[in-house]
Every structure is written in C-alpha cells, then in structure tokens.
C-alpha cells in the first residue's frame, strides 16, 4: 500500500491507538504494539520481516537509552528519599527570597523535575509550597500553578527525563550521534525553558488573583504550618549539604560537558570520553546518590528503593520501547518516501509540524511520554524534509516535540489530578489553572524554540 490510502490507514491507526488508550483504558504499551503490528500488515510490509522490524525497534530503544532511563530514575528516588530534593528546594528559596514564593516554586520545580518525575515532584514539594503560602500570605493557587509549570517544563524539555531522551535517541538515529549531542539537547532545552517559565510565572500570578483554593481558609495558624514544615525536615533527620544535594544532578552534566568540549576542541582523552558518555556520567551521579543514602543512614533501604524504582520504571521503559517499534514500522513503510516526495509545503512548517503532531497526541491520550516518543518516530525520517537534518536541528525538533507534549494537560492526564488534588482545587478550577497554563507554556515553548532556531 502506498499514497493516499496509506496516509488514511496511518491516520486511522493513530486514532485507534488514541481511542484504545484514552477511552478503553488499554495500556499504552499494548495499544502502541498492536497498532504497530496491524499497521505493518496493512501497509504491505513483507510479513516474514515484520517480527524482525518490531524486534529491531524494541531492542534498539532499550540498547541506547534503557540504562540511562533506569539510572536517571534511581537518582531521582535517592534524591527524594534522602531529603536532597528538599535541600535543593531550600537553597532555591534562599536565593529567590520568601517574598517571591511563586518564583521560588517555579524554579525549584524546574530543577527537581530534571531527575524526578513531575507527578512525584509535585508531591515532594507541596508541603514546602503550603508553608510558603502561610509564611508569605500569597495565593495558594498561584504557587500551585507556578510549581506545576516549573515541573512540567523540565519534564518535557530536559533529559534524562525519559520522554526527551527517547525523542533525542530516535531523531539522532538518522545518521547523527546522540552520545555527542545529548548535552546539546539539554542546553537548548534549558534555553528554551526561559520563555515558558516567564509565561508560567505571569499566568500563576494572574490566575492566583481570581481563584481561591479550598484549603486557603484553613491555613490560619502560623505555628501549625511552620510546625508541619519543621516536622517534614525532621523526618529526614539531618538534611544533606547543598553541595551533595546538587551533585547527583550537576556532576553528570559537568562530565558530559567536558567530554563535549574536548570533542569540539579535537582532543582525545579516553578517560574524559569514558566518563562523558551519558551512561557513565549518570552512573557517577548514581554513586553520589548512594553516598547520600549512606550519609543519611538509610543504606539498609537501598535494595527496596532500587526494587521499587525498577518496578515503576519498567512500564515507562516498555512504553518508550513500544514508541520505538511504531517509529521503526513507520520508517519501514512507503509512508515517509511518499510524504517526502509530495510534501513540497511541509518544509515551510518547519518546527511547527512536530509541535502540532505532539500536541494532538498529548491532548488526545494524556501521556506526555507517549506523545513525545510517538511523535519522534513519526518525524525522525522527515528531518531532511523539515530542513532539520543536523545536530542542532535534531535538538530543536526534540524541544519542539516536548513543547507539543505540554499542550495540554487535562482530565486524561494523571498529572492533572495530582496538581488538582494536592493543590486543593475544584475540577473546574483545574481546567482554568492546569489546562490553560499548560496551553500557554506549550505555545511559549514553541515560540522560544522558533526564536532559538533563528539564532543558532
């Protein structure tokens, strides 16, 4: 099958996948794998080769980023359990000042969500948010929205979060090197975060003046909230030092940065190159996280923490790998060559194209990770048509996909319910805050990516 019938079949396949996930609650892994298999058959691929195509797509994803995802998740767990995430939050509060709790929550959310999933990050930081609201008298809604936006931006933009790193891996498979360019993706992701963070902050202030949280009337006793905050700190025992709290995140970034700098300078130092590989850099970060755990006297919990993390990470890995399968199937059909041959105007869309695809998938089925990985598989073979078949171009496409995956969070997204429930909001207020907020930061993310593309 080729031409318009193949495109129609592809659209139907994507719609079926979305319906299976969102309406019939079929697990994304099964939905994506089923759609990939059926689409491969309908597209007319050699039926004897389909199992190999599926196996290559699945194993290729695991080979390149499986370990990275696991190590990133383990680092996040250790930061949470040792109180290092709390310490990082305290440092940011001191830097920003307690008179600007919205900015403090926005920034600390952005930092913490680099290794920690946004859902758990909101739960971790919510007690601090509540304490800040009482100490400063600022809006509970405003701080909830600011925290949510900060967490969401880095969750969709910056590796080692599974979505962005999976997208980067898929895109850089097009003859490029993810090993050499992962830091580039992280750097552009950080730069592209600035405008969405500003928009998220301004919207938090705006909406915070118009909506009241259900719990604001109950927060009337200074001592009670401060005591709750102090009890939270005390529950961790002695918090780690600021240096050790940030080290599991900062050190891997520095190692990858050194390796990239040496490569650009034409220097070949085996040890630097070895430690600069994402797997090894994150392994160093994990070792530093284990040191934190030992310092907190909780080494006896290490096995349980690891086991629990792997149990949570497993479904993420499988969904990510399934996205790789779908991408491999799509790349093996005549769909991409047909689009390339007949999409003369496609190049004019540029970065808007991956943004739209990702936003449609995100809004329809709820998972940012599924939207990112699926879109990357669709867009990867089209990098040349989009004029993005370079290291920088692939990084920009990764961030454009991430911006689309923010747009929007609503009732089919678990994060929507985390923010709504922990932020003490009514459901209708959740749509006014979380849904509208993610729409705005998603669009801001696209704008910032377009602006960066004009400069680099």
Coordinates of C-alpha atoms in Angstrom, one line a residue:
X1 CA 0.0 0.0 0.0
X2 CA 1.2 3.5 -0.8
X3 CA -0.1 7.0 -1.5
X4 CA -3.2 8.5 -0.1
X5 CA -4.6 5.1 1.1
X6 CA -1.5 4.6 3.2
X7 CA -1.8 8.0 4.8
X8 CA -5.5 7.3 5.5
X9 CA -4.6 4.0 7.1
X10 CA -1.9 5.7 9.2
X11 CA -4.4 8.4 10.4
X12 CA -6.9 5.7 11.3
X13 CA -4.2 3.7 13.1
X14 CA -3.2 6.7 15.2
X15 CA -6.9 7.4 16.0
X16 CA -7.4 3.8 17.1
X17 CA -4.4 4.0 19.3
X18 CA -5.7 7.1 21.0
X19 CA -9.1 5.6 21.5
X20 CA -7.7 2.4 22.9
X21 CA -5.6 4.4 25.4
X22 CA -8.0 7.2 26.4
X23 CA -11.4 5.6 26.1
X24 CA -11.0 1.9 26.6
X25 CA -8.1 2.3 29.0
X26 CA -5.9 -0.2 27.2
X27 CA -2.3 0.1 28.5
X28 CA -0.2 2.3 26.1
X29 CA 2.3 -0.5 25.6
X30 CA -0.3 -2.9 24.3
X31 CA -2.1 -0.2 22.3
X32 CA 1.1 1.0 20.5
X33 CA 2.4 -2.5 19.9
X34 CA -1.0 -3.6 18.5
X35 CA -1.3 -0.6 16.2
X36 CA 2.3 -1.0 15.0
X37 CA 1.7 -4.7 14.1
X38 CA -1.7 -4.0 12.3
X39 CA -0.3 -1.0 10.5
X40 CA 2.7 -3.0 9.4
X41 CA 0.5 -5.7 7.9
X42 CA -1.9 -3.2 6.3
X43 CA 1.0 -1.2 4.9
X44 CA 2.1 -4.2 3.0
X45 CA 5.4 -4.9 4.7
X46 CA 6.9 -8.4 4.0
X47 CA 5.1 -10.4 6.6
X48 CA 8.2 -12.6 7.2
X49 CA 10.2 -9.5 8.1
X50 CA 7.7 -7.8 10.4
X51 CA 8.8 -9.7 13.5
X52 CA 12.4 -8.6 12.9
X53 CA 11.3 -4.9 12.3
X54 CA 9.4 -5.0 15.6
X55 CA 12.3 -6.6 17.4
X56 CA 14.8 -4.1 16.0
X57 CA 12.6 -1.2 17.0
X58 CA 12.2 -2.6 20.5
X59 CA 15.8 -3.7 21.2
X60 CA 17.2 -0.6 19.6
X61 CA 15.4 1.7 22.1
X62 CA 16.5 -0.5 25.0
X63 CA 20.1 -0.6 23.8
X64 CA 20.5 3.1 23.5
X65 CA 18.5 4.6 26.4
X66 CA 17.2 1.8 28.6
X67 CA 20.1 2.0 31.1
X68 CA 20.0 5.8 31.0
X69 CA 16.4 5.9 32.0
X70 CA 16.9 3.4 34.8
X71 CA 19.9 5.4 36.2
X72 CA 18.0 8.7 36.0
X73 CA 15.0 7.2 37.8
X74 CA 17.3 5.7 40.6
X75 CA 19.0 9.1 41.1
X76 CA 15.6 10.7 41.4
X77 CA 14.5 8.2 44.0
X78 CA 17.6 8.7 46.1
X79 CA 17.2 12.5 46.0
X80 CA 13.7 12.1 47.2
X81 CA 14.4 9.6 50.0
X82 CA 17.5 11.3 51.4
X83 CA 15.9 14.7 51.6
X84 CA 18.3 16.1 49.0
X85 CA 15.3 17.3 46.9
X86 CA 14.1 19.2 49.9
X87 CA 17.5 20.7 50.5
X88 CA 17.6 21.8 46.8
X89 CA 14.3 23.5 47.3
X90 CA 15.5 25.3 50.4
X91 CA 18.5 26.6 48.5
X92 CA 16.4 28.0 45.8
X93 CA 14.0 29.6 48.3
X94 CA 17.0 31.4 49.9
X95 CA 18.3 32.6 46.6
X96 CA 14.9 33.9 45.3
X97 CA 13.6 35.1 48.7
X98 CA 10.5 34.2 50.7
X99 CA 8.7 37.3 49.3
X100 CA 8.6 35.7 45.9
X101 CA 7.2 32.2 46.6
X102 CA 5.8 31.8 43.1
X103 CA 9.2 32.3 41.6
X104 CA 10.8 30.0 44.2
X105 CA 8.3 27.2 43.4
X106 CA 8.7 27.7 39.7
X107 CA 12.5 27.4 39.8
X108 CA 12.7 24.6 42.3
X109 CA 10.1 22.7 40.3
X110 CA 12.1 23.1 37.2
X111 CA 15.3 21.9 38.9
X112 CA 13.8 18.9 40.8
X113 CA 11.9 17.6 37.7
X114 CA 15.1 17.1 35.7
X115 CA 15.7 13.7 37.5
X116 CA 12.3 13.4 39.3
X117 CA 9.0 12.8 37.5
X118 CA 6.7 15.8 37.7
X119 CA 4.0 13.8 39.5
X120 CA 6.2 12.8 42.4
X121 CA 8.0 16.2 42.3
X122 CA 4.7 18.0 43.0
X123 CA 4.0 15.7 45.9
X124 CA 7.5 16.1 47.3
X125 CA 7.5 19.9 47.1
X126 CA 3.8 20.5 48.0
X127 CA 4.5 20.7 51.8
X128 CA 7.0 23.5 51.2
X129 CA 4.6 25.2 48.9
X130 CA 1.9 25.2 51.7
X131 CA 4.4 26.5 54.2
X132 CA 5.5 29.3 51.9
X133 CA 1.8 30.3 51.3
X134 CA 1.2 30.7 55.0
X135 CA 4.5 32.5 55.7
X136 CA 4.1 35.0 52.9
X137 CA 0.3 35.3 52.6
X138 CA 0.5 34.7 48.8
X139 CA -2.1 32.8 46.8
X140 CA -2.2 29.1 47.2
X141 CA -3.4 28.8 43.6
X142 CA -0.6 30.9 42.3
X143 CA 2.1 28.8 44.0
X144 CA 0.4 25.6 42.8
X145 CA 0.4 26.7 39.2
X146 CA 3.9 28.0 39.4
X147 CA 5.2 24.7 40.8
X148 CA 3.2 22.7 38.3
X149 CA 4.5 24.7 35.3
X150 CA 8.1 24.6 36.5
X151 CA 8.0 20.8 37.0
X152 CA 6.3 20.3 33.6
X153 CA 8.7 22.4 31.6
X154 CA 11.8 20.5 32.5
X155 CA 9.9 17.2 32.4
X156 CA 9.1 17.7 28.7
X157 CA 12.3 19.5 27.7
X158 CA 15.4 18.2 29.5
X159 CA 17.0 14.7 29.6
X160 CA 17.4 12.4 31.5
X161 CA 13.6 12.6 31.7
X162 CA 12.5 9.5 29.6
X163 CA 10.4 11.5 27.0
X164 CA 13.0 13.9 25.8
X165 CA 15.9 11.4 25.9
X166 CA 13.8 8.9 23.9
X167 CA 12.9 11.5 21.3
X168 CA 16.5 12.6 21.0
X169 CA 17.6 9.0 20.6
X170 CA 15.0 8.4 17.8
X171 CA 15.9 11.6 16.0
X172 CA 19.7 11.2 16.3
X173 CA 19.4 7.7 14.8
X174 CA 19.1 9.4 11.5
X175 CA 22.9 9.3 10.9
X176 CA 23.7 11.5 13.8
X177 CA 25.2 10.7 17.3
X178 CA 23.1 11.1 20.5
X179 CA 26.2 10.4 22.5
X180 CA 27.9 13.5 21.3
X181 CA 24.8 15.7 21.2
X182 CA 22.8 14.8 24.4
X183 CA 24.4 17.8 26.1
X184 CA 23.3 20.0 23.2
X185 CA 19.7 18.8 23.7
X186 CA 19.9 19.6 27.4
X187 CA 21.4 23.0 26.7
X188 CA 18.8 24.0 24.1
X189 CA 16.1 22.6 26.4
X190 CA 17.3 24.8 29.2
X191 CA 17.5 27.9 27.0
X192 CA 14.0 27.2 25.6
X193 CA 12.7 26.9 29.1
X194 CA 13.2 30.6 29.8
X195 CA 10.2 32.0 28.0
X196 CA 7.7 29.2 29.1
X197 CA 8.9 29.8 32.7
X198 CA 8.2 33.5 32.4
X199 CA 4.8 32.9 30.9
X200 CA 4.0 30.3 33.6
X201 CA 5.0 32.7 36.3
X202 CA 2.9 35.5 34.9
X203 CA -0.1 33.3 34.5
X204 CA 0.3 31.9 38.0
X205 CA 0.2 35.5 39.4
X206 CA -2.8 36.3 37.1
X207 CA -4.9 33.3 37.9
X208 CA -4.0 33.3 41.6
X209 CA -5.9 36.6 42.0
X210 CA -9.0 35.1 40.5
X211 CA -9.4 31.7 42.1
X212 CA -9.2 30.5 45.7
X213 CA -8.0 27.1 46.7
X214 CA -10.3 25.0 49.1
X215 CA -7.6 24.9 51.8
X216 CA -6.8 28.6 51.9
X217 CA -9.5 29.3 54.5
X218 CA -7.9 26.6 56.8
X219 CA -4.4 28.0 56.8
X220 CA -4.9 30.4 59.6
X221 CA -2.3 29.4 62.2
X222 CA 1.3 30.3 61.6
X223 CA 2.6 27.8 64.1
X224 CA 0.7 24.9 62.7
X225 CA 2.1 25.3 59.1
X226 CA 5.6 26.1 60.3
X227 CA 5.5 23.1 62.6
X228 CA 4.4 20.9 59.7
X229 CA 7.3 22.1 57.7
X230 CA 9.7 21.5 60.5
X231 CA 8.3 18.1 61.0
X232 CA 8.9 17.4 57.4
X233 CA 12.5 18.4 57.6
X234 CA 12.9 16.4 60.9
X235 CA 11.5 13.3 59.3
X236 CA 14.6 13.1 57.1
X237 CA 17.0 13.6 60.1
X238 CA 19.8 15.9 59.1
X239 CA 19.4 17.1 55.6
X240 CA 22.4 16.7 53.2
X241 CA 24.7 19.6 52.4
X242 CA 23.8 21.8 49.5
X243 CA 26.8 20.5 47.5
X244 CA 26.0 16.9 48.0
X245 CA 22.3 17.5 47.2
X246 CA 23.0 19.1 43.9
X247 CA 26.0 16.8 43.0
X248 CA 24.0 13.8 41.6
X249 CA 22.5 16.2 39.0
X250 CA 25.2 18.7 38.4
X251 CA 28.2 16.3 38.2
X252 CA 26.8 14.2 35.3
X253 CA 26.1 17.4 33.4
X254 CA 29.7 18.6 34.0
X255 CA 31.1 15.3 32.9
X256 CA 29.1 15.3 29.7
X257 CA 30.0 18.9 29.1
X258 CA 33.8 18.3 29.5
X259 CA 33.6 15.4 27.0
X260 CA 31.7 17.5 24.5
X261 CA 34.1 20.4 25.0
X262 CA 37.1 18.1 24.4
X263 CA 35.5 16.6 21.3
X264 CA 34.8 20.1 19.9
X265 CA 38.4 21.0 20.6
X266 CA 39.7 18.0 18.7
X267 CA 41.2 16.5 21.9
X268 CA 41.0 12.8 22.5
X269 CA 41.3 11.8 26.2
X270 CA 40.0 8.3 26.8
X271 CA 39.1 8.8 30.4
X272 CA 37.2 12.0 29.8
X273 CA 35.4 10.4 26.9
X274 CA 34.6 7.4 29.0
X275 CA 33.1 9.4 31.9
X276 CA 31.3 11.8 29.5
X277 CA 29.1 9.0 28.0
X278 CA 25.6 9.5 29.3
X279 CA 25.5 6.0 30.8
X280 CA 28.8 6.5 32.7
X281 CA 28.0 10.1 33.7
X282 CA 24.7 9.1 35.2
X283 CA 26.4 6.1 36.9
X284 CA 28.6 8.6 38.6
X285 CA 25.5 10.6 39.6
X286 CA 24.0 7.4 41.0
X287 CA 27.2 6.7 43.0
X288 CA 26.9 10.2 44.5
X289 CA 23.2 9.4 45.3
X290 CA 24.3 6.2 47.1
X291 CA 26.8 8.2 49.1
X292 CA 23.9 10.5 50.1
X293 CA 21.9 7.5 51.2
X294 CA 24.8 6.2 53.2
X295 CA 25.3 9.6 54.9
X296 CA 21.6 9.6 55.9
X297 CA 22.0 6.1 57.5
X298 CA 19.5 4.5 55.2
X299 CA 21.6 2.0 53.3
X300 CA 19.5 -0.8 54.6
X301 CA 16.7 0.6 52.4
X302 CA 18.8 0.6 49.2
X303 CA 17.6 -2.8 47.9
X304 CA 13.9 -1.9 48.5
X305 CA 14.4 1.6 46.9
X306 CA 16.0 0.1 43.9
X307 CA 13.4 -2.6 43.5
X308 CA 10.5 -0.1 43.8
X309 CA 12.2 2.2 41.3
X310 CA 12.7 -0.6 38.8
X311 CA 9.0 -1.6 39.3
X312 CA 7.9 1.9 38.5
X313 CA 10.4 2.4 35.6
X314 CA 9.5 -0.8 33.9
X315 CA 6.2 0.4 32.3
X316 CA 8.0 3.6 31.2
X317 CA 10.7 1.6 29.5
X318 CA 8.2 -0.6 27.8
X319 CA 6.1 2.3 26.6
X320 CA 9.2 4.1 25.3
X321 CA 10.3 0.9 23.5
X322 CA 6.9 0.5 22.0
X323 CA 7.1 4.0 20.6
X324 CA 10.4 2.9 19.1
X325 CA 8.7 0.0 17.5
X326 CA 6.0 2.2 15.9
X327 CA 8.7 4.5 14.7
X328 CA 10.6 1.6 13.1
X329 CA 7.4 0.3 11.4
X330 CA 6.6 3.7 10.0
X331 CA 10.1 4.2 8.7
X332 CA 9.9 0.8 7.0
X333 CA 6.8 1.6 5.0
X334 CA 6.3 3.7 1.9
X335 CA 4.7 6.4 4.0
X336 CA 7.7 8.6 4.6
X337 CA 9.0 8.4 1.0
X338 CA 5.6 9.3 -0.3
X339 CA 5.3 12.3 2.1
X340 CA 8.8 13.4 1.2
X341 CA 8.0 13.2 -2.5
X342 CA 4.7 15.0 -2.2
X343 CA 5.1 17.4 0.7
X344 CA 6.5 20.4 -1.0
X345 CA 5.0 22.8 1.5
X346 CA 5.9 20.6 4.5
X347 CA 9.3 22.3 4.9
X348 CA 7.6 25.6 5.4
X349 CA 6.0 24.3 8.6
X350 CA 9.4 23.5 10.0
X351 CA 9.3 23.1 13.8
X352 CA 5.6 23.7 13.9
X353 CA 5.0 20.3 12.3
X354 CA 6.4 18.2 15.1
X355 CA 4.8 20.5 17.7
X356 CA 1.3 20.0 16.2
X357 CA 1.6 16.2 16.0
X358 CA 2.8 16.0 19.6
X359 CA 0.1 18.4 20.8
X360 CA -2.6 16.4 19.1
X361 CA -1.4 13.1 20.6
X362 CA -0.9 14.7 24.1
X363 CA -4.3 16.3 24.2
X364 CA -6.0 13.1 23.0
X365 CA -4.4 10.4 25.1
X366 CA -2.9 12.2 28.1
X367 CA 0.7 10.9 28.4
X368 CA 3.4 13.3 27.5
X369 CA 5.9 10.4 27.2
X370 CA 3.7 8.6 24.8
X371 CA 3.2 11.8 22.8
X372 CA 6.9 12.5 22.7
X373 CA 8.1 9.1 21.7
X374 CA 5.3 8.5 19.1
X375 CA 5.9 11.9 17.5
X376 CA 9.6 11.3 17.4
X377 CA 9.1 8.1 15.5
X378 CA 6.8 9.9 13.0
X379 CA 9.1 12.9 12.5
X380 CA 12.5 11.2 12.5
X381 CA 12.5 10.2 8.9
X382 CA 11.3 13.6 7.9
X383 CA 14.2 15.6 9.4
X384 CA 15.6 16.3 5.9
X385 CA 12.3 17.4 4.5
X386 CA 11.9 19.8 7.5
X387 CA 15.4 21.1 7.0
X388 CA 16.4 19.8 10.4
X389 CA 18.9 17.0 9.5
X390 CA 21.7 18.5 11.6
X391 CA 22.8 18.0 15.2
X392 CA 21.3 21.4 16.2
X393 CA 18.2 20.7 14.0
X394 CA 17.5 17.4 15.7
X395 CA 17.9 19.0 19.1
X396 CA 15.4 21.8 18.1
X397 CA 12.9 19.2 16.9
X398 CA 13.3 17.3 20.2
X399 CA 12.3 20.5 22.1
X400 CA 9.5 21.4 19.7
X401 CA 8.1 17.9 20.3
X402 CA 8.4 18.5 24.1
X403 CA 6.6 21.8 23.8
X404 CA 3.8 20.0 22.0
X405 CA 3.7 17.3 24.7
X406 CA 2.8 20.0 27.3
X407 CA -0.2 21.1 25.2
X408 CA -2.5 20.4 27.1
X409 CA -2.9 18.6 30.5
X410 CA -6.5 17.8 31.3
X411 CA -8.6 15.1 32.8
X412 CA -7.0 12.2 30.9
X413 CA -3.6 13.1 32.3
X414 CA -2.6 11.8 35.8
X415 CA -0.6 14.9 36.4
X416 CA -3.8 17.0 36.1
X417 CA -5.3 15.1 39.0
X418 CA -2.1 15.3 41.1
X419 CA -2.0 19.1 40.8
X420 CA -5.7 19.5 41.3
X421 CA -5.9 17.3 44.3
X422 CA -2.7 18.4 46.1
X423 CA -3.4 22.0 45.1
X424 CA -6.9 21.7 46.8
X425 CA -8.7 22.8 43.6
X426 CA -12.1 22.1 42.3
X427 CA -12.1 20.2 39.0
X428 CA -13.4 23.2 37.1
X429 CA -10.6 25.3 38.6
X430 CA -8.1 22.6 37.4
X431 CA -9.2 23.4 33.9
X432 CA -8.7 27.1 34.4
X433 CA -5.3 26.7 36.0
X434 CA -3.6 23.5 34.9
X435 CA -5.1 23.1 31.4
X436 CA -4.9 26.8 30.4
X437 CA -1.5 27.1 32.0
X438 CA -0.1 24.1 30.0
X439 CA -1.6 25.5 26.8
X440 CA 0.2 28.8 27.4
X441 CA 3.6 27.3 28.3
X442 CA 3.4 24.9 25.4
X443 CA 2.8 27.7 22.9
X444 CA 5.6 29.7 24.6
X445 CA 7.9 26.7 24.3
X446 CA 7.2 26.6 20.5
X447 CA 7.9 30.3 20.2
X448 CA 11.1 30.1 22.1
X449 CA 12.2 27.1 20.0
X450 CA 11.5 29.1 16.9
X451 CA 13.4 32.0 18.2
X452 CA 16.4 29.9 19.0
X453 CA 16.3 28.3 15.6
X454 CA 16.8 31.8 14.1
X455 CA 19.9 32.4 16.1
X456 CA 21.8 29.1 16.1

